[in-house]
XYZ file of C-alpha atoms in Angstrom:
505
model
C -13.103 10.585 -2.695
C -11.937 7.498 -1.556
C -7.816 7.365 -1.014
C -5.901 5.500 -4.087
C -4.446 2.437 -2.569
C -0.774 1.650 -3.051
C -0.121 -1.777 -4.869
C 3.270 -2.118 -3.585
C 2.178 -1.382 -0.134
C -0.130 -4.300 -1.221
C 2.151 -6.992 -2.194
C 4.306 -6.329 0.886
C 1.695 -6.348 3.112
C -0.338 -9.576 1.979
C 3.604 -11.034 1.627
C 4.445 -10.455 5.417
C 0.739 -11.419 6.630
C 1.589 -14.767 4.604
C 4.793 -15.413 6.077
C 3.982 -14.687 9.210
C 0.989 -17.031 9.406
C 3.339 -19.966 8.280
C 6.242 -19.247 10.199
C 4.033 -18.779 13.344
C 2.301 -21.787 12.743
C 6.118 -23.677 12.471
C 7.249 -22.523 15.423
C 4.073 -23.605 17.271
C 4.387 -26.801 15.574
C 7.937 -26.919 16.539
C 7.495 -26.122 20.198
C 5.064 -27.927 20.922
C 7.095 -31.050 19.574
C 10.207 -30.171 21.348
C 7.573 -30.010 24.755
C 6.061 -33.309 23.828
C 9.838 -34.844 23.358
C 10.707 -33.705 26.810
C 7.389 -34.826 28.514
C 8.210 -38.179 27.026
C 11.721 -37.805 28.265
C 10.404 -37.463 31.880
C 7.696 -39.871 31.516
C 10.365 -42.566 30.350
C 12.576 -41.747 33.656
C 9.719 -42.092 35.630
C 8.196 -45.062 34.328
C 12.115 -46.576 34.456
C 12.359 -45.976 37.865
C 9.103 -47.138 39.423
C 8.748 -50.261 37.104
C 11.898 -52.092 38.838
C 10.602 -51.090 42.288
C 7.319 -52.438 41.572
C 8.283 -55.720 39.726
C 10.260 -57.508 42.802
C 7.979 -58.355 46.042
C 9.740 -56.949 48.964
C 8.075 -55.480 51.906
C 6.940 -52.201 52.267
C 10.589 -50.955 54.247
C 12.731 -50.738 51.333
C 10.726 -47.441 50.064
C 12.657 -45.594 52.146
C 15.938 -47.066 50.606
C 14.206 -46.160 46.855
C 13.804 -42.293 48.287
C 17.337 -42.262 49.204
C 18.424 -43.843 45.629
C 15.799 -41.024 44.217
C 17.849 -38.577 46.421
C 21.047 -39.377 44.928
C 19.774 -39.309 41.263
C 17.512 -36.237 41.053
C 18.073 -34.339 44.734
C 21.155 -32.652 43.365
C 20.024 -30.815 40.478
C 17.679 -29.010 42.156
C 15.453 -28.001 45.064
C 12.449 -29.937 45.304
C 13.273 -32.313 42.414
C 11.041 -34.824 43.064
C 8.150 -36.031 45.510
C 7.263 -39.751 46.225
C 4.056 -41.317 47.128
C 3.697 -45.339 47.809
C 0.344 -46.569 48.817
C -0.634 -50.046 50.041
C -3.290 -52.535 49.326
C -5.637 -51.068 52.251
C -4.948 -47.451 50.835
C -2.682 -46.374 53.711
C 0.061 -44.189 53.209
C 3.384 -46.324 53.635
C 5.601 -43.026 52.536
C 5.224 -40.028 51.495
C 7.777 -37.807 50.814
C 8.181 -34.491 53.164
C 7.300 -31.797 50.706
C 4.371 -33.238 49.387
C 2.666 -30.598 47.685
C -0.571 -29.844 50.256
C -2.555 -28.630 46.735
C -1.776 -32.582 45.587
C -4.509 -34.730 47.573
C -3.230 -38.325 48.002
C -6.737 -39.041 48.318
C -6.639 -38.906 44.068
C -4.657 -41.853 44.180
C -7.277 -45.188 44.943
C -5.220 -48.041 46.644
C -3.655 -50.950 43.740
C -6.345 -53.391 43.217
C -5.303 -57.352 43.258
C -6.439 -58.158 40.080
C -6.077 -55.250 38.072
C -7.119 -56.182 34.440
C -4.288 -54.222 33.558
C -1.466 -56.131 35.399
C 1.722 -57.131 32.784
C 4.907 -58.499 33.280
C 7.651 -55.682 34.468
C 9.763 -54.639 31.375
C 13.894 -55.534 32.150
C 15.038 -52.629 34.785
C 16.967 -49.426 32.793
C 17.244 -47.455 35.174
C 17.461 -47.106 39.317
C 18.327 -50.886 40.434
C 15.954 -52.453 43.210
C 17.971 -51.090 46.425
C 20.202 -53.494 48.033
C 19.405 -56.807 50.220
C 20.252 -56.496 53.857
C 23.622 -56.838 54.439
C 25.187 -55.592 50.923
C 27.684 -52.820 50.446
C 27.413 -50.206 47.032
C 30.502 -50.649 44.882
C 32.056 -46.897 43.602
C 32.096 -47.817 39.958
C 31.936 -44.679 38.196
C 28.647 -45.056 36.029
C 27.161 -47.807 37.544
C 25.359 -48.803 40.867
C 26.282 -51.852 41.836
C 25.587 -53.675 45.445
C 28.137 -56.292 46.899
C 27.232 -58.587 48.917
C 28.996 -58.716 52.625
C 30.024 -62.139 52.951
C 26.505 -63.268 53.458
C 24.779 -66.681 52.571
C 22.864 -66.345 49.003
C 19.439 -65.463 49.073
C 16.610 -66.825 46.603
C 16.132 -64.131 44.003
C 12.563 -62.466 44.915
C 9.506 -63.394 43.086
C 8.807 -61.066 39.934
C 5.415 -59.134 40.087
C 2.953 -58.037 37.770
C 2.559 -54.129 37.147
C 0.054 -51.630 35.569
C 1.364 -49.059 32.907
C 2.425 -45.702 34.338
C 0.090 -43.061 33.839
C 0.829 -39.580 33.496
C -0.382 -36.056 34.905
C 0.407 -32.686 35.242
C -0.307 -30.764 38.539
C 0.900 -27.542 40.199
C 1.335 -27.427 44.153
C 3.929 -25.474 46.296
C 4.434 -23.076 43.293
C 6.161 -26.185 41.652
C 4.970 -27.690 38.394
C 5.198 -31.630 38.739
C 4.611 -34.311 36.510
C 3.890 -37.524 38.173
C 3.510 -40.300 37.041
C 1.389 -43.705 38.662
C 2.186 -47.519 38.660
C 0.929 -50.275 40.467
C 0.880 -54.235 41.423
C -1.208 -56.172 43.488
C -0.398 -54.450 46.518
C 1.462 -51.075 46.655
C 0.623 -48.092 44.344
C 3.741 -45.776 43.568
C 3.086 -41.998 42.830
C 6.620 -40.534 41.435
C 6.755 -36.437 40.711
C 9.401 -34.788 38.877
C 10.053 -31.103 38.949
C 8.832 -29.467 35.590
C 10.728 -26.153 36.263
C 13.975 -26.766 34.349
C 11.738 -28.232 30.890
C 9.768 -25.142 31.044
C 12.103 -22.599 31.238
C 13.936 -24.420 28.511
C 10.448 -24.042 26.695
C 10.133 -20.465 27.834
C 13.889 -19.771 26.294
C 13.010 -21.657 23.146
C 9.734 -19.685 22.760
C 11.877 -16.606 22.950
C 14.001 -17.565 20.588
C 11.160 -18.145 18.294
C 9.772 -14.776 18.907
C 12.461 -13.058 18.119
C 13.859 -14.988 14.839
C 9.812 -14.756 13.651
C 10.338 -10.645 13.964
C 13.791 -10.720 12.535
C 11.998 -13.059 9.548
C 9.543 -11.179 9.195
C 11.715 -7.512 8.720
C 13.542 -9.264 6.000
C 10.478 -10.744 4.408
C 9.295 -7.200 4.327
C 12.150 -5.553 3.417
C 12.953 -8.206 0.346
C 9.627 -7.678 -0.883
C 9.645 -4.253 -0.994
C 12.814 -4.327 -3.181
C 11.528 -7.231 -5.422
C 7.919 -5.536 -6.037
C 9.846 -2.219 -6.884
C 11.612 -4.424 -9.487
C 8.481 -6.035 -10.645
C 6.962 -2.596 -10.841
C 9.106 -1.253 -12.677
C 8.153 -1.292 -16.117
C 4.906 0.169 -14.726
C 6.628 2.706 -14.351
C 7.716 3.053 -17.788
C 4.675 2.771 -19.373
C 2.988 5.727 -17.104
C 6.821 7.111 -18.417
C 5.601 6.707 -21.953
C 2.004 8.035 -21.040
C 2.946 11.055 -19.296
C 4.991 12.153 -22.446
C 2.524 11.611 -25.204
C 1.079 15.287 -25.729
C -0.244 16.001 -29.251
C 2.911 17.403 -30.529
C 4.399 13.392 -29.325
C 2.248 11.092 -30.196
C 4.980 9.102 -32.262
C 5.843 7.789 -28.729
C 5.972 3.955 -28.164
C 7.282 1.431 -25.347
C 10.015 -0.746 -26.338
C 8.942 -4.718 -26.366
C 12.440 -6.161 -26.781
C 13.383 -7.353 -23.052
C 9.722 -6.862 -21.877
C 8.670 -9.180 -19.180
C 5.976 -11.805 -21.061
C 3.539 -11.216 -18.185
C 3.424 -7.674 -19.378
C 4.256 -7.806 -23.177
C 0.483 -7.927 -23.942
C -0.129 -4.620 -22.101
C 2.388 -3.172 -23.885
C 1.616 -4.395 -27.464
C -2.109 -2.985 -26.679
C -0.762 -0.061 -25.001
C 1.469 0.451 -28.529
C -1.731 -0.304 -30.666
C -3.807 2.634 -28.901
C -1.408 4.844 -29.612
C -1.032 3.783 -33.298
C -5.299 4.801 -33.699
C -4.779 7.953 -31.316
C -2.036 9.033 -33.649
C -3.768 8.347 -36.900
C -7.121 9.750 -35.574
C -5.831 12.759 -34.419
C -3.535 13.555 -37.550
C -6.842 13.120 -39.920
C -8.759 15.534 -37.600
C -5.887 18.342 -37.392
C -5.619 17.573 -41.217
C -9.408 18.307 -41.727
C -9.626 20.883 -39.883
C -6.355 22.846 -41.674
C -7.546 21.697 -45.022
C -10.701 22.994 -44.319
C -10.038 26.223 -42.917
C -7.355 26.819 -46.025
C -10.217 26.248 -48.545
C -13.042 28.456 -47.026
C -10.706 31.546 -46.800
C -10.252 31.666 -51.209
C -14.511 31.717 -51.326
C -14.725 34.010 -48.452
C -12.389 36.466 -49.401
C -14.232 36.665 -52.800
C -17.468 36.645 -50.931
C -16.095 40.036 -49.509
C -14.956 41.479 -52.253
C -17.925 40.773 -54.302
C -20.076 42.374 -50.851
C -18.068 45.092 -50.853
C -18.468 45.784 -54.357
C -22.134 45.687 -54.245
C -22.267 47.797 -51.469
C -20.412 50.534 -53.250
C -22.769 50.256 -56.111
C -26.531 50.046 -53.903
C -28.713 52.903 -54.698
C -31.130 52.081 -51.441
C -30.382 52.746 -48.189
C -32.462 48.827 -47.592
C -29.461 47.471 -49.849
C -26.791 48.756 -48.285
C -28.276 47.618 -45.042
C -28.528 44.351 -46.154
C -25.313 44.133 -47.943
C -23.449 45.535 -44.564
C -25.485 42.839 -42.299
C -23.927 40.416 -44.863
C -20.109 41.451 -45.082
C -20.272 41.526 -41.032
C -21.082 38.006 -41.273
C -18.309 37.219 -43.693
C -16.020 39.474 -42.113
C -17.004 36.560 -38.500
C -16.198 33.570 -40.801
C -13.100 34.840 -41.588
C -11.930 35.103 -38.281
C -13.322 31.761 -37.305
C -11.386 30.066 -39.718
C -7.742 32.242 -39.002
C -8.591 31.117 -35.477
C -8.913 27.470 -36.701
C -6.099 27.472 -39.137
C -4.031 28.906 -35.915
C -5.824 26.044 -33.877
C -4.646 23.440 -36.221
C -0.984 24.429 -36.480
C -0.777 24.421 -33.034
C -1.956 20.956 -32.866
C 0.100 19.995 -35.742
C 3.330 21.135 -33.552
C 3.937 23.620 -36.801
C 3.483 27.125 -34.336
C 6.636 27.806 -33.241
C 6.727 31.778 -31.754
C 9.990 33.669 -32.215
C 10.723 34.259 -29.148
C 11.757 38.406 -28.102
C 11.683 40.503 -25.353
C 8.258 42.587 -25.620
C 6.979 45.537 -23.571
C 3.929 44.084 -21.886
C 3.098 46.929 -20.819
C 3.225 49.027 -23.568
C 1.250 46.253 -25.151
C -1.694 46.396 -22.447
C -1.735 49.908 -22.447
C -2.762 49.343 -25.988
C -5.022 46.632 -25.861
C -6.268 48.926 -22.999
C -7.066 51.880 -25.694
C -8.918 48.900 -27.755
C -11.481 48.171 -25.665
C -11.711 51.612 -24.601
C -12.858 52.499 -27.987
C -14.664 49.382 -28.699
C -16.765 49.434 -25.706
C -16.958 52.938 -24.372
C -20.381 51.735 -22.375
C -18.223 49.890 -19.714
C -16.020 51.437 -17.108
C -12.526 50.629 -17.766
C -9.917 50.984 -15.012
C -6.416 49.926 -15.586
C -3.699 49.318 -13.009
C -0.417 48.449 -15.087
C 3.074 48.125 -13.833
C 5.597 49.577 -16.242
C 8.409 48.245 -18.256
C 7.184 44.244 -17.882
C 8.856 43.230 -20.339
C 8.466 39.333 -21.185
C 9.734 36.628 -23.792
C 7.020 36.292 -26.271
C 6.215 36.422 -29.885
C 4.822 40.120 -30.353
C 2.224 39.314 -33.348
C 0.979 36.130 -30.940
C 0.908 38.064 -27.772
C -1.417 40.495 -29.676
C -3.446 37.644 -30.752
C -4.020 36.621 -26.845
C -4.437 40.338 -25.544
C -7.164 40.589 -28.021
C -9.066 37.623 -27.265
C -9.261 38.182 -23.528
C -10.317 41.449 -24.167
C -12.757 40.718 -26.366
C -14.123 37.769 -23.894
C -14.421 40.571 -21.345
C -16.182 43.345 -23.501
C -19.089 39.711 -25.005
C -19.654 38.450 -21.893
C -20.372 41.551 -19.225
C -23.041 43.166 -17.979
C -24.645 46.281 -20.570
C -23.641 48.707 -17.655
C -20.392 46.556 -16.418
C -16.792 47.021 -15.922
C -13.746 46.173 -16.986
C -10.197 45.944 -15.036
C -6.932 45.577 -16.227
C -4.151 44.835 -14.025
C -0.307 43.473 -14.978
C 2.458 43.276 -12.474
C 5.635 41.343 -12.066
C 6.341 38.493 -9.746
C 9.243 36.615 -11.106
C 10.022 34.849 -12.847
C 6.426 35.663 -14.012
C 4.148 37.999 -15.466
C 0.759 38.183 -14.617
C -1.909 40.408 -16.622
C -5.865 39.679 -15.581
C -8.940 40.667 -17.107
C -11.536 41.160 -14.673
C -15.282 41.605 -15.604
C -18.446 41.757 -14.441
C -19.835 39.144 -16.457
C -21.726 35.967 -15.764
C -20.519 33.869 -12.843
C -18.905 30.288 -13.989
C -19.726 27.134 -11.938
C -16.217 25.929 -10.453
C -17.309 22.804 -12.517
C -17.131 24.709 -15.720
C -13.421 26.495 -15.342
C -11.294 24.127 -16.972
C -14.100 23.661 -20.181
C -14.230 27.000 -20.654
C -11.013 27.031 -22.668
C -12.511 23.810 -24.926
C -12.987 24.619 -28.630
C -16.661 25.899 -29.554
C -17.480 25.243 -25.621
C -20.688 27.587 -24.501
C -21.375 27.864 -20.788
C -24.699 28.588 -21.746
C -25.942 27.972 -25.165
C -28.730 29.936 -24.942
C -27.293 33.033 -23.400
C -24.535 32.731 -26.186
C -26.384 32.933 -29.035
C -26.701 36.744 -28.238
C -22.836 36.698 -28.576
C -21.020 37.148 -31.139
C -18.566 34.302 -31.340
C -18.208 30.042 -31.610
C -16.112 29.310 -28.060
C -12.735 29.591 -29.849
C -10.958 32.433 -28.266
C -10.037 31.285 -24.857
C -8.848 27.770 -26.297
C -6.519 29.799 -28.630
C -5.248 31.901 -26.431
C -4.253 29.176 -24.054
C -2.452 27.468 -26.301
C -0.288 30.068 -27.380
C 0.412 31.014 -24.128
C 1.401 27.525 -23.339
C 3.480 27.766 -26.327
C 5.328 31.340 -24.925
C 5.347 28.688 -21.398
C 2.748 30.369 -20.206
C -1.140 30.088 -18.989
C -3.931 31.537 -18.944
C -6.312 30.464 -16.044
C -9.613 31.604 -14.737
C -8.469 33.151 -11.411
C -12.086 33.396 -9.451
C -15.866 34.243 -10.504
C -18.589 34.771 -8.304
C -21.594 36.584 -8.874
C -19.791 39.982 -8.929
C -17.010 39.161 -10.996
C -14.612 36.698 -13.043
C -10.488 37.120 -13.461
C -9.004 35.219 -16.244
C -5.109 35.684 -15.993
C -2.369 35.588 -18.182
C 1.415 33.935 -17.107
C 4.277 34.812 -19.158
C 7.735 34.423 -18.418
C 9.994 37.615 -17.914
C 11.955 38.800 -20.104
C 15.749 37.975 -18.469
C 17.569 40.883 -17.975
């Protein structure tokens, strides 16, 4: 049988899968942005430093002044901060910085080509300042980098260059992750790396971060649906409430629409309007069935009297046979309609036992003699504990005693057995009926106490009796708060017991 599934667990579930999904997707969204802002960040320092160098024709001696400047701008942060590369026009190596990654080949880096299609006039310098003519002195203004000349004749301000765009790349080498990023002009190519360590531990602290708000999101998510689907649930709950409690004694119950949610005030209208035809269905069948029971018992009782009357006055012996065969079958209508009025005042809620304490012993000692008498061609064996005394209704509790026995004594073997057994195990009473009757399929247990229900039809109509004496006796031992339950059959055997409460004492 395959496992009922729990909505609630449902609505949480597909709420956090949801949630999760989005916010994941955010905070990839989100960190990769924050990445691409500080590869931008790095690519604009880069491209700011080598586009000054490269815009100004110089020789190919001031690199090592442009190392130093790099030196003073990036070498303190940290180790390895940065790596320089300058190429000429004949693809020699004019400088190259010491701890050039050997995983880096400078051979990836052709020499500038003189008329580069790509060549543009240098953007205005932002960042490090060409280094300083021969002869000039740095002035210590906080901020700035200035150069001063030292007393020196002017020189001609050097002819502006043409440069490529910088390109960008990301390589690993000495353990180090670099960005670097390329510029020409017509005759030197410049190869500037900058240490990606510090951006990606940033990212690895930011993706963290992420990480651990998405879990923290994601318990409240959970727990705030959880709590909002119980609300939403709720007056689910009230109408299984509602349906738990209708029994045919209250069927006059109904679910309250004022303050009912509008997504479920249909159900419950509907819900309402079922009960409204179950209530008016089942009143006209309990009222048939009373009403019909009450007016067979005036004809039948006259039917007996008129039987018995005749048979007094028959001067055959064929008569009197006939006349007995016919007051036998009155005599079985009459008790199937005392059984159905019973039946229908149960159902009507209009039984109500007076409750005393009773001697169930005493009482299955003489239900005991009963069948005794009645059947003398089974083996009875009794095994009764004394003084059990329970809360019943004595003229009721005679009524069920005699129906289980009389289901033993119909449906056993010609040559069977019956056993009788009562004990107490508070705060119940238990009295079984065992037999050696017909085994009943596990199927079959619970119908065997519906009204007119046969096990086997054809086997039954060699039995007196319609299927009404275990469904009576149930009910008023339900009514005493009580049961009566088929224990076990097999082939050998079937138990039906009776529950009672004990009498307190």
């Amino acid at each position: 049988m395959k496992r009922p599934r729990s909505f609630r667990a449902q609505i949480v579930l597909s709420t956090v899968g949801i949630s999760g999904v989005v916010l994941l997707l955010f905070a990839l969204v989100t960190w990769n942005t924050v990445r691409l802002a500080g590869l931008q960040r790095l690519d604009r320092d880069i491209a700011s430093d080598l586009e000054p160098q490269l815009a100004v024709d110089s020789d190919t001696g001031r690199w090592g002044g442009f190392e130093r400047a790099l030196q003073m701008v990036y070498g303190g942060r940290q180790p390895h901060a940065f790596i320089l590369l300058v190429k000429d026009a004949q693809g020699q190596v004019v400088r190259q910085s010491s701890d050039w990654p050997a995983e880096i080949s400078v051979d990836s880096f052709p020499a500038p080509i003189t008329n580069d299609p790509r060549l543009r006039p240098a953007s205005p310098p932002t960042s490090i300042p060409p280094p300083p003519p021969p002869h000039h002195q740095p002035i210590n203004t906080p901020g700035a980098r200035q150069w001063r000349p030292e007393a020196q004749p002017p020189r001609l301000a050097p002819k502006m260059r043409l440069v490529t765009p910088a390109t960008f790349s990301a390589h690993w080498g000495n353990g180090v992750h670099w960005r670097l990023g390329t510029m020409a002009n017509g005759s030197v190519r410049v190869v500037l790396g900058l240490n990606l360590t510090r951006l990606d531990a940033e990212m690895a602290r930011l993706g963290t971060a992420f990480a651990l708000a998405l879990l923290a999101a994601l318990a409240a998510i959970a727990a705030a649906s959880w709590v909002l689907s119980g609300r939403s649930l709720r007056p689910l709950g009230r109408l299984s409430d509602v349906a738990e409690a209708v029994t045919a004694t209250r069927l006059d119950h109904r679910l309250p629409t004022a303050g009912t949610e509008v997504e479920l005030l249909r159900l419950v209208t509907v819900f309402n309007e079922m009960l409204d035809r179950l209530e008016r269905s089942f009143h006209q069948a309990v009222r048939f069935s009373a009403d019909a029971a009450h007016e067979l018992q005036t004809p039948l009782t006259i039917l007996q009297g008129e039987l018995e009357q005749a048979l007094q006055a028959a001067d055959s012996g064929d008569d009197q046979r006939v006349y007995a065969e016919l007051l036998e079958e009155v005599q079985r209508l009459k008790n199937i309609v005392r059984k159905l009025l019973l039946l229908s005042r149960v159902d009507a809620g209009e039984m109500q036992p007076a409750l005393h304490p009773v001697n169930l012993s005493q009482a299955a000692e003489a239900i005991r003699e009963d069948t005794d008498a009645m059947a003398p061609h089974l083996t009875l064996t009794t095994d009764l504990q004394p003084d059990v005394w329970v809360m019943a209704d004595a003229d009721l509790l005679q009524q069920v005693l005699a129906n289980l026995a009389s289901n033993a004594m119909k449906y056993n073997r010609p040559d069977g057995s019956i056993e009788v057994a009562l004990s107490a195990a508070p705060p119940m009473a238990r009295l079984g009926f065992a037999n050696t009757g017909p085994q009943i399929a596990p199927e079959n247990r619970e119908r065997a106490f519906d009204r007119f229900y046969r096990a086997d039809p054809a086997r039954g109509r060699d039995v007196d009796g319609v299927g009404l004496g275990l469904s009576l006796a149930r009910e008023i031992a339900r009514l005493h708060r009580g049961d009566v339950t088929i224990q076990e059959s097999t082939q050998e055997r079937t138990v039906f017991v009776l529950t009672l409460p004990l009498a307190p004492r």
